[in-house]
Amino acid sequence: MLRRHLLAATAAGIAAPATLRAQGAWRPERPVTLIVPWAAGGSTDQMARIVAAELEGPLGQRVVVVNQPGASGSIGTRNALEAPKDGLTWAAGAAVDVGCYKVLGLLDTQLADWNLFFAVANVNVLVANPQSGFRDFGAALEALRTRGQGIGVATAGVSSAGHNMMEALRAATQIQYRHATYDGGNPAMIATVSGETPLGAVLLVEAAEMIRARRLIPLAAQAENPVTLAAQGNAPAIEVPSVRRWLPNIPAPLNYFGIWSAKGVPDNVVQTMTTLWTTTIANSQRLKDYANSRAALFTPISGQAAHDEAWKMVRQTAWLYFDGGKAQVSPETLGIARL
């Protein structure tokens, strides 16, 4: 009997990932909560559920995704920020949101307050309902220039990726638009599909299936070059033109998405997650397939490298808010220099 117990214990040790067999490695004793501060089905929710599933095996615990939408993602993010610093509560989302909440007066936090772990970088896209009459970005741009306040554009809310894209367009062209806010990218996409708004500014990962189904027309992606949405099933590959075809100088920084914990958690939590990011996440076929099918970039980076990459979009977006009269705090006072 003793031999059987010893064999069982040895087998369990061999089965455990090498990372978590190391001395001092973090192995949570209870399920880990991953807060998605947006509605289910959107880009953050999609990414977070794949990451959660990939981490459960190595951690030896469930990673439970909880949707807590509201106030442009700041409610769920605040709950993660104020949770006990034990590593058991994480938030997910776009890094630019965390970096700009203080500028908008939504939440007293900045990018440097978090341990950052990115999975993908997403591309913003302007889409049209097929009944809207808009067949290309040039037509939509002209309409927004002449009667913008009467044209609704659905986004996931203030500080969302779609809102950031529209503010970049407004700064570059002086267009106007009627901002129709929703509790996430998926509801904003559905509103555009239903005709509740003629246009939607969302992430390509959120609109991909409806574009393939011809229920949304992709007008332009906020990217350096045209973006190809891979063929899937009976749907052929679709090339989404770059907004730079019409506006050569518009900024197109990468929009990083991932998970994060507030600074102050034990060092072994950060060390274990960093190792898992360079092993499990960096080799995740599920994340690679997800990115490939939805025209996202697979970007498994963490730590200072993640901060430095995200900072590029934070700087651009923070000053867009300030110049557009939407900032409550000057970025300069927060150490965010103008580009």
CSV table of C-alpha atoms in Angstrom, one decimal:
chain,number,residue,atom,x,y,z
A,1,MET,CA,0.0,0.0,0.0
A,2,LEU,CA,2.8,2.3,0.9
A,3,ARG,CA,4.4,1.6,-2.5
A,4,ARG,CA,1.1,2.4,-4.3
A,5,HIS,CA,1.0,5.8,-2.5
A,6,LEU,CA,4.6,6.6,-3.4
A,7,LEU,CA,3.9,5.7,-7.0
A,8,ALA,CA,0.8,7.8,-7.1
A,9,ALA,CA,2.7,10.8,-5.6
A,10,THR,CA,5.5,10.4,-8.1
A,11,ALA,CA,3.1,10.2,-11.0
A,12,ALA,CA,1.4,13.4,-9.9
A,13,GLY,CA,4.7,15.1,-9.6
A,14,ILE,CA,5.7,14.1,-13.1
A,15,ALA,CA,2.3,15.1,-14.5
A,16,ALA,CA,2.5,18.6,-13.1
A,17,PRO,CA,4.1,21.2,-15.4
A,18,ALA,CA,7.8,21.7,-14.8
A,19,THR,CA,7.0,25.4,-14.1
A,20,LEU,CA,4.9,24.6,-11.1
A,21,ARG,CA,7.2,21.9,-9.7
A,22,ALA,CA,9.9,24.6,-9.3
A,23,GLN,CA,10.6,25.7,-5.8
A,24,GLY,CA,8.5,28.8,-4.9
A,25,ALA,CA,6.3,28.6,-8.0
A,26,TRP,CA,2.7,29.7,-7.7
A,27,ARG,CA,0.0,27.1,-7.6
A,28,PRO,CA,-3.4,28.6,-6.8
A,29,GLU,CA,-5.4,26.8,-4.1
A,30,ARG,CA,-8.7,28.1,-5.4
A,31,PRO,CA,-10.2,28.9,-8.8
A,32,VAL,CA,-8.8,32.1,-10.5
A,33,THR,CA,-11.3,34.8,-11.6
A,34,LEU,CA,-10.7,36.5,-14.9
A,35,ILE,CA,-12.9,39.6,-15.1
A,36,VAL,CA,-14.0,40.7,-18.6
A,37,PRO,CA,-15.2,44.2,-18.2
A,38,TRP,CA,-17.3,44.1,-21.4
A,39,ALA,CA,-20.3,42.1,-22.6
A,40,ALA,CA,-20.0,38.5,-23.7
A,41,GLY,CA,-19.1,37.7,-27.3
A,42,GLY,CA,-16.8,40.7,-27.9
A,43,SER,CA,-13.1,40.7,-28.7
A,44,THR,CA,-12.0,40.7,-25.0
A,45,ASP,CA,-14.4,37.9,-24.2
A,46,GLN,CA,-13.3,35.8,-27.1
A,47,MET,CA,-9.6,36.2,-26.3
A,48,ALA,CA,-10.0,35.8,-22.5
A,49,ARG,CA,-11.9,32.5,-22.8
A,50,ILE,CA,-9.2,30.9,-24.9
A,51,VAL,CA,-6.4,32.2,-22.6
A,52,ALA,CA,-8.4,30.9,-19.5
A,53,ALA,CA,-8.8,27.4,-21.0
A,54,GLU,CA,-5.0,27.3,-21.9
A,55,LEU,CA,-4.0,28.3,-18.3
A,56,GLU,CA,-6.2,25.9,-16.4
A,57,GLY,CA,-4.1,22.8,-17.0
A,58,PRO,CA,-0.7,24.3,-16.0
A,59,LEU,CA,-2.2,26.1,-13.0
A,60,GLY,CA,-4.2,23.0,-11.8
A,61,GLN,CA,-7.3,25.2,-11.2
A,62,ARG,CA,-10.3,26.5,-13.1
A,63,VAL,CA,-9.9,30.0,-14.5
A,64,VAL,CA,-13.5,31.4,-14.4
A,65,VAL,CA,-14.3,34.2,-16.8
A,66,VAL,CA,-16.8,36.6,-15.4
A,67,ASN,CA,-18.4,39.4,-17.5
A,68,GLN,CA,-18.8,42.7,-15.7
A,69,PRO,CA,-19.6,45.4,-18.3
A,70,GLY,CA,-20.2,49.0,-17.7
A,71,ALA,CA,-18.7,52.5,-17.8
A,72,SER,CA,-16.4,51.7,-20.8
A,73,GLY,CA,-14.9,48.7,-19.0
A,74,SER,CA,-13.8,50.7,-15.9
A,75,ILE,CA,-16.3,48.9,-13.5
A,76,GLY,CA,-14.9,45.5,-14.0
A,77,THR,CA,-11.3,46.8,-14.1
A,78,ARG,CA,-11.9,48.6,-10.8
A,79,ASN,CA,-13.1,45.4,-9.2
A,80,ALA,CA,-9.9,43.7,-10.3
A,81,LEU,CA,-7.8,46.6,-9.1
A,82,GLU,CA,-9.4,46.6,-5.6
A,83,ALA,CA,-9.4,42.8,-5.2
A,84,PRO,CA,-7.0,41.2,-2.7
A,85,LYS,CA,-3.5,41.1,-4.0
A,86,ASP,CA,-3.3,37.3,-4.0
A,87,GLY,CA,-3.2,36.5,-7.7
A,88,LEU,CA,-6.7,35.1,-7.8
A,89,THR,CA,-8.3,38.0,-9.6
A,90,TRP,CA,-7.3,39.3,-13.0
A,91,ALA,CA,-8.8,41.6,-15.6
A,92,ALA,CA,-8.8,41.4,-19.4
A,93,GLY,CA,-9.2,43.9,-22.1
A,94,ALA,CA,-7.3,46.3,-24.3
A,95,ALA,CA,-4.2,47.9,-22.8
A,96,VAL,CA,-5.0,51.3,-24.2
A,97,ASP,CA,-8.1,51.4,-22.0
A,98,VAL,CA,-6.2,50.8,-18.9
A,99,GLY,CA,-3.7,53.4,-20.0
A,100,CYS,CA,-6.3,56.1,-20.6
A,101,TYR,CA,-8.9,55.6,-17.9
A,102,LYS,CA,-7.3,58.3,-15.7
A,103,VAL,CA,-7.2,60.8,-18.6
A,104,LEU,CA,-10.9,60.3,-19.1
A,105,GLY,CA,-11.6,60.5,-15.4
A,106,LEU,CA,-13.1,57.0,-15.3
A,107,LEU,CA,-10.7,55.3,-13.0
A,108,ASP,CA,-7.6,56.3,-11.0
A,109,THR,CA,-5.1,53.9,-12.6
A,110,GLN,CA,-2.4,53.9,-15.3
A,111,LEU,CA,-0.6,51.3,-17.4
A,112,ALA,CA,2.3,51.1,-14.9
A,113,ASP,CA,-0.1,49.9,-12.2
A,114,TRP,CA,-0.5,46.5,-13.8
A,115,ASN,CA,1.4,43.3,-14.6
A,116,LEU,CA,0.7,43.0,-18.3
A,117,PHE,CA,0.4,39.8,-20.4
A,118,PHE,CA,-0.7,40.2,-24.0
A,119,ALA,CA,-2.1,37.5,-26.3
A,120,VAL,CA,-3.2,39.3,-29.5
A,121,ALA,CA,-3.2,42.7,-31.2
A,122,ASN,CA,-6.4,43.6,-32.9
A,123,VAL,CA,-7.3,45.8,-35.9
A,124,ASN,CA,-10.0,48.5,-35.8
A,125,VAL,CA,-12.5,48.4,-38.7
A,126,LEU,CA,-15.4,50.7,-39.9
A,127,VAL,CA,-18.3,48.6,-41.2
A,128,ALA,CA,-21.6,49.5,-42.8
A,129,ASN,CA,-25.0,47.9,-42.8
A,130,PRO,CA,-25.7,46.7,-46.4
A,131,GLN,CA,-28.9,48.9,-46.5
A,132,SER,CA,-27.0,52.0,-45.5
A,133,GLY,CA,-25.9,52.9,-49.0
A,134,PHE,CA,-22.2,53.0,-48.1
A,135,ARG,CA,-20.2,50.7,-50.3
A,136,ASP,CA,-16.7,52.2,-49.6
A,137,PHE,CA,-14.9,54.3,-47.1
A,138,GLY,CA,-14.8,57.3,-49.5
A,139,ALA,CA,-18.6,57.5,-49.6
A,140,ALA,CA,-18.9,57.2,-45.8
A,141,LEU,CA,-16.2,59.8,-45.3
A,142,GLU,CA,-18.0,62.3,-47.5
A,143,ALA,CA,-21.3,61.7,-45.7
A,144,LEU,CA,-19.7,62.2,-42.3
A,145,ARG,CA,-18.2,65.4,-43.5
A,146,THR,CA,-21.5,66.8,-44.7
A,147,ARG,CA,-24.1,65.4,-42.3
A,148,GLY,CA,-22.1,63.7,-39.6
A,149,GLN,CA,-24.2,64.5,-36.6
A,150,GLY,CA,-27.1,62.7,-38.3
A,151,ILE,CA,-25.2,59.5,-38.9
A,152,GLY,CA,-25.0,57.1,-36.0
A,153,VAL,CA,-21.8,55.1,-35.5
A,154,ALA,CA,-22.0,52.1,-33.0
A,155,THR,CA,-19.0,51.5,-30.8
A,156,ALA,CA,-18.4,49.6,-27.6
A,157,GLY,CA,-18.4,52.9,-25.7
A,158,VAL,CA,-16.1,55.8,-24.7
A,159,SER,CA,-12.4,54.7,-24.8
A,160,SER,CA,-13.3,51.5,-26.8
A,161,ALA,CA,-11.2,50.6,-29.9
A,162,GLY,CA,-14.0,51.8,-32.2
A,163,HIS,CA,-14.3,55.1,-30.4
A,164,ASN,CA,-10.6,55.6,-30.7
A,165,MET,CA,-10.7,55.0,-34.4
A,166,MET,CA,-13.5,57.5,-34.9
A,167,GLU,CA,-11.6,60.1,-32.8
A,168,ALA,CA,-8.6,59.5,-35.0
A,169,LEU,CA,-10.7,60.0,-38.1
A,170,ARG,CA,-12.3,63.2,-36.6
A,171,ALA,CA,-8.8,64.6,-35.8
A,172,ALA,CA,-7.5,63.9,-39.3
A,173,THR,CA,-10.5,65.1,-41.2
A,174,GLN,CA,-12.7,67.3,-38.9
A,175,ILE,CA,-15.7,65.0,-39.6
A,176,GLN,CA,-18.5,64.7,-37.1
A,177,TYR,CA,-20.6,61.7,-36.1
A,178,ARG,CA,-23.3,60.7,-33.7
A,179,HIS,CA,-21.7,58.4,-31.1
A,180,ALA,CA,-24.0,55.4,-30.3
A,181,THR,CA,-22.5,53.6,-27.4
A,182,TYR,CA,-23.0,50.0,-26.3
A,183,ASP,CA,-21.7,47.7,-23.6
A,184,GLY,CA,-19.2,45.9,-25.8
A,185,GLY,CA,-18.1,45.3,-29.3
A,186,ASN,CA,-20.5,42.5,-29.9
A,187,PRO,CA,-23.6,44.5,-29.1
A,188,ALA,CA,-22.3,47.4,-31.3
A,189,MET,CA,-21.7,45.0,-34.1
A,190,ILE,CA,-25.2,43.5,-33.7
A,191,ALA,CA,-26.7,47.1,-33.7
A,192,THR,CA,-25.0,47.7,-37.1
A,193,VAL,CA,-26.2,44.4,-38.5
A,194,SER,CA,-29.8,45.1,-37.4
A,195,GLY,CA,-29.7,48.6,-39.0
A,196,GLU,CA,-30.1,50.3,-35.6
A,197,THR,CA,-27.1,52.4,-36.8
A,198,PRO,CA,-25.8,52.6,-40.4
A,199,LEU,CA,-22.2,52.4,-39.4
A,200,GLY,CA,-20.2,50.6,-36.7
A,201,ALA,CA,-16.6,51.1,-35.6
A,202,VAL,CA,-15.5,47.8,-33.9
A,203,LEU,CA,-12.7,45.3,-34.0
A,204,LEU,CA,-12.3,43.1,-37.0
A,205,VAL,CA,-12.3,40.0,-34.7
A,206,GLU,CA,-15.8,41.0,-33.7
A,207,ALA,CA,-17.2,41.7,-37.2
A,208,ALA,CA,-15.4,38.9,-39.0
A,209,GLU,CA,-18.3,36.4,-39.1
A,210,MET,CA,-20.9,38.9,-40.2
A,211,ILE,CA,-18.5,40.2,-42.9
A,212,ARG,CA,-18.1,36.7,-44.2
A,213,ALA,CA,-21.8,36.3,-44.2
A,214,ARG,CA,-22.2,39.5,-46.2
A,215,ARG,CA,-24.3,41.1,-43.4
A,216,LEU,CA,-21.7,43.8,-42.9
A,217,ILE,CA,-19.6,45.7,-45.5
A,218,PRO,CA,-16.0,46.3,-44.3
A,219,LEU,CA,-15.2,49.9,-45.4
A,220,ALA,CA,-11.7,50.3,-44.0
A,221,ALA,CA,-9.3,49.0,-41.4
A,222,GLN,CA,-7.1,51.2,-39.3
A,223,ALA,CA,-3.9,49.5,-40.3
A,224,GLU,CA,-0.7,50.2,-42.2
A,225,ASN,CA,-1.7,48.0,-45.1
A,226,PRO,CA,-4.8,46.2,-46.4
A,227,VAL,CA,-5.9,43.4,-44.1
A,228,THR,CA,-6.9,40.0,-45.4
A,229,LEU,CA,-9.7,38.1,-43.6
A,230,ALA,CA,-8.8,34.4,-44.2
A,231,ALA,CA,-11.2,32.2,-46.2
A,232,GLN,CA,-13.4,30.0,-44.1
A,233,GLY,CA,-15.8,27.3,-45.1
A,234,ASN,CA,-17.6,28.5,-48.2
A,235,ALA,CA,-16.6,32.1,-47.6
A,236,PRO,CA,-13.6,33.3,-49.7
A,237,ALA,CA,-10.8,35.4,-48.4
A,238,ILE,CA,-11.8,39.1,-48.1
A,239,GLU,CA,-9.4,42.0,-48.4
A,240,VAL,CA,-10.3,44.9,-46.2
A,241,PRO,CA,-8.7,48.1,-47.6
A,242,SER,CA,-6.5,50.2,-45.3
A,243,VAL,CA,-7.9,53.6,-44.3
A,244,ARG,CA,-4.5,55.0,-45.4
A,245,ARG,CA,-5.7,54.6,-49.0
A,246,TRP,CA,-7.8,57.7,-48.3
A,247,LEU,CA,-5.9,59.2,-45.3
A,248,PRO,CA,-2.2,58.5,-45.7
A,249,ASN,CA,-1.1,60.0,-42.4
A,250,ILE,CA,-3.7,58.6,-40.0
A,251,PRO,CA,-2.0,56.8,-37.1
A,252,ALA,CA,-2.3,53.0,-37.0
A,253,PRO,CA,-0.7,51.7,-33.8
A,254,LEU,CA,-1.3,48.1,-32.7
A,255,ASN,CA,-4.1,47.6,-30.2
A,256,TYR,CA,-2.9,45.0,-27.7
A,257,PHE,CA,-5.3,42.7,-25.8
A,258,GLY,CA,-4.5,40.4,-22.9
A,259,ILE,CA,-4.9,39.9,-19.2
A,260,TRP,CA,-3.4,41.7,-16.2
A,261,SER,CA,-3.1,41.7,-12.4
A,262,ALA,CA,-2.6,44.8,-10.2
A,263,LYS,CA,0.9,45.4,-9.0
A,264,GLY,CA,1.4,44.2,-5.5
A,265,VAL,CA,0.6,40.5,-6.1
A,266,PRO,CA,3.3,38.1,-4.8
A,267,ASP,CA,6.4,37.9,-7.0
A,268,ASN,CA,5.9,34.1,-7.5
A,269,VAL,CA,2.6,34.8,-9.1
A,270,VAL,CA,4.2,37.1,-11.7
A,271,GLN,CA,7.1,34.8,-12.2
A,272,THR,CA,4.9,31.8,-12.8
A,273,MET,CA,2.7,33.6,-15.2
A,274,THR,CA,5.7,35.0,-17.1
A,275,THR,CA,7.0,31.5,-17.5
A,276,LEU,CA,3.6,30.2,-18.6
A,277,TRP,CA,3.4,33.1,-21.1
A,278,THR,CA,6.7,32.1,-22.8
A,279,THR,CA,5.8,28.4,-22.9
A,280,THR,CA,2.0,27.6,-22.8
A,281,ILE,CA,0.6,30.8,-24.3
A,282,ALA,CA,3.5,31.3,-26.8
A,283,ASN,CA,2.8,27.8,-28.2
A,284,SER,CA,-1.0,27.9,-28.0
A,285,GLN,CA,-2.3,26.6,-31.3
A,286,ARG,CA,-5.8,27.7,-30.3
A,287,LEU,CA,-4.7,31.3,-30.0
A,288,LYS,CA,-2.7,31.1,-33.2
A,289,ASP,CA,-5.8,29.7,-35.1
A,290,TYR,CA,-8.0,32.3,-33.5
A,291,ALA,CA,-5.7,35.2,-34.6
A,292,ASN,CA,-5.4,33.8,-38.1
A,293,SER,CA,-9.1,33.2,-38.7
A,294,ARG,CA,-10.0,36.8,-37.5
A,295,ALA,CA,-7.2,38.8,-38.9
A,296,ALA,CA,-5.6,39.5,-35.6
A,297,LEU,CA,-1.9,39.3,-34.7
A,298,PHE,CA,-0.6,36.7,-32.3
A,299,THR,CA,1.5,38.7,-29.9
A,300,PRO,CA,2.4,36.7,-26.7
A,301,ILE,CA,4.5,39.3,-24.8
A,302,SER,CA,4.6,40.4,-21.2
A,303,GLY,CA,6.3,42.6,-18.7
A,304,GLN,CA,8.3,45.7,-19.8
A,305,ALA,CA,8.1,44.7,-23.4
A,306,ALA,CA,4.3,44.7,-23.3
A,307,HIS,CA,4.3,48.0,-21.5
A,308,ASP,CA,6.5,49.6,-24.1
A,309,GLU,CA,4.5,48.4,-27.0
A,310,ALA,CA,1.2,49.4,-25.5
A,311,TRP,CA,2.5,52.8,-24.6
A,312,LYS,CA,2.7,53.8,-28.3
A,313,MET,CA,-1.1,53.6,-28.6
A,314,VAL,CA,-1.7,55.1,-25.1
A,315,ARG,CA,0.2,58.2,-26.1
A,316,GLN,CA,-1.6,58.7,-29.3
A,317,THR,CA,-5.1,58.0,-27.8
A,318,ALA,CA,-4.7,60.1,-24.7
A,319,TRP,CA,-3.9,63.2,-26.7
A,320,LEU,CA,-6.8,62.4,-29.1
A,321,TYR,CA,-9.1,62.6,-26.1
A,322,PHE,CA,-7.5,65.8,-24.9
A,323,ASP,CA,-7.6,67.5,-28.3
A,324,GLY,CA,-11.2,66.4,-28.8
A,325,GLY,CA,-12.4,67.8,-25.5
A,326,LYS,CA,-13.1,64.4,-23.9
A,327,ALA,CA,-10.2,64.3,-21.4
A,328,GLN,CA,-10.8,65.2,-17.7
A,329,VAL,CA,-7.1,65.2,-17.0
A,330,SER,CA,-4.3,66.6,-19.2
A,331,PRO,CA,-2.1,63.7,-20.4
A,332,GLU,CA,1.0,65.9,-19.7
A,333,THR,CA,0.3,65.9,-16.0
A,334,LEU,CA,0.3,62.1,-16.0
A,335,GLY,CA,3.6,61.8,-17.8
A,336,ILE,CA,2.1,61.1,-21.2
A,337,ALA,CA,4.1,63.1,-23.6
A,338,ARG,CA,2.6,64.3,-26.9
A,339,LEU,CA,3.8,62.4,-30.0
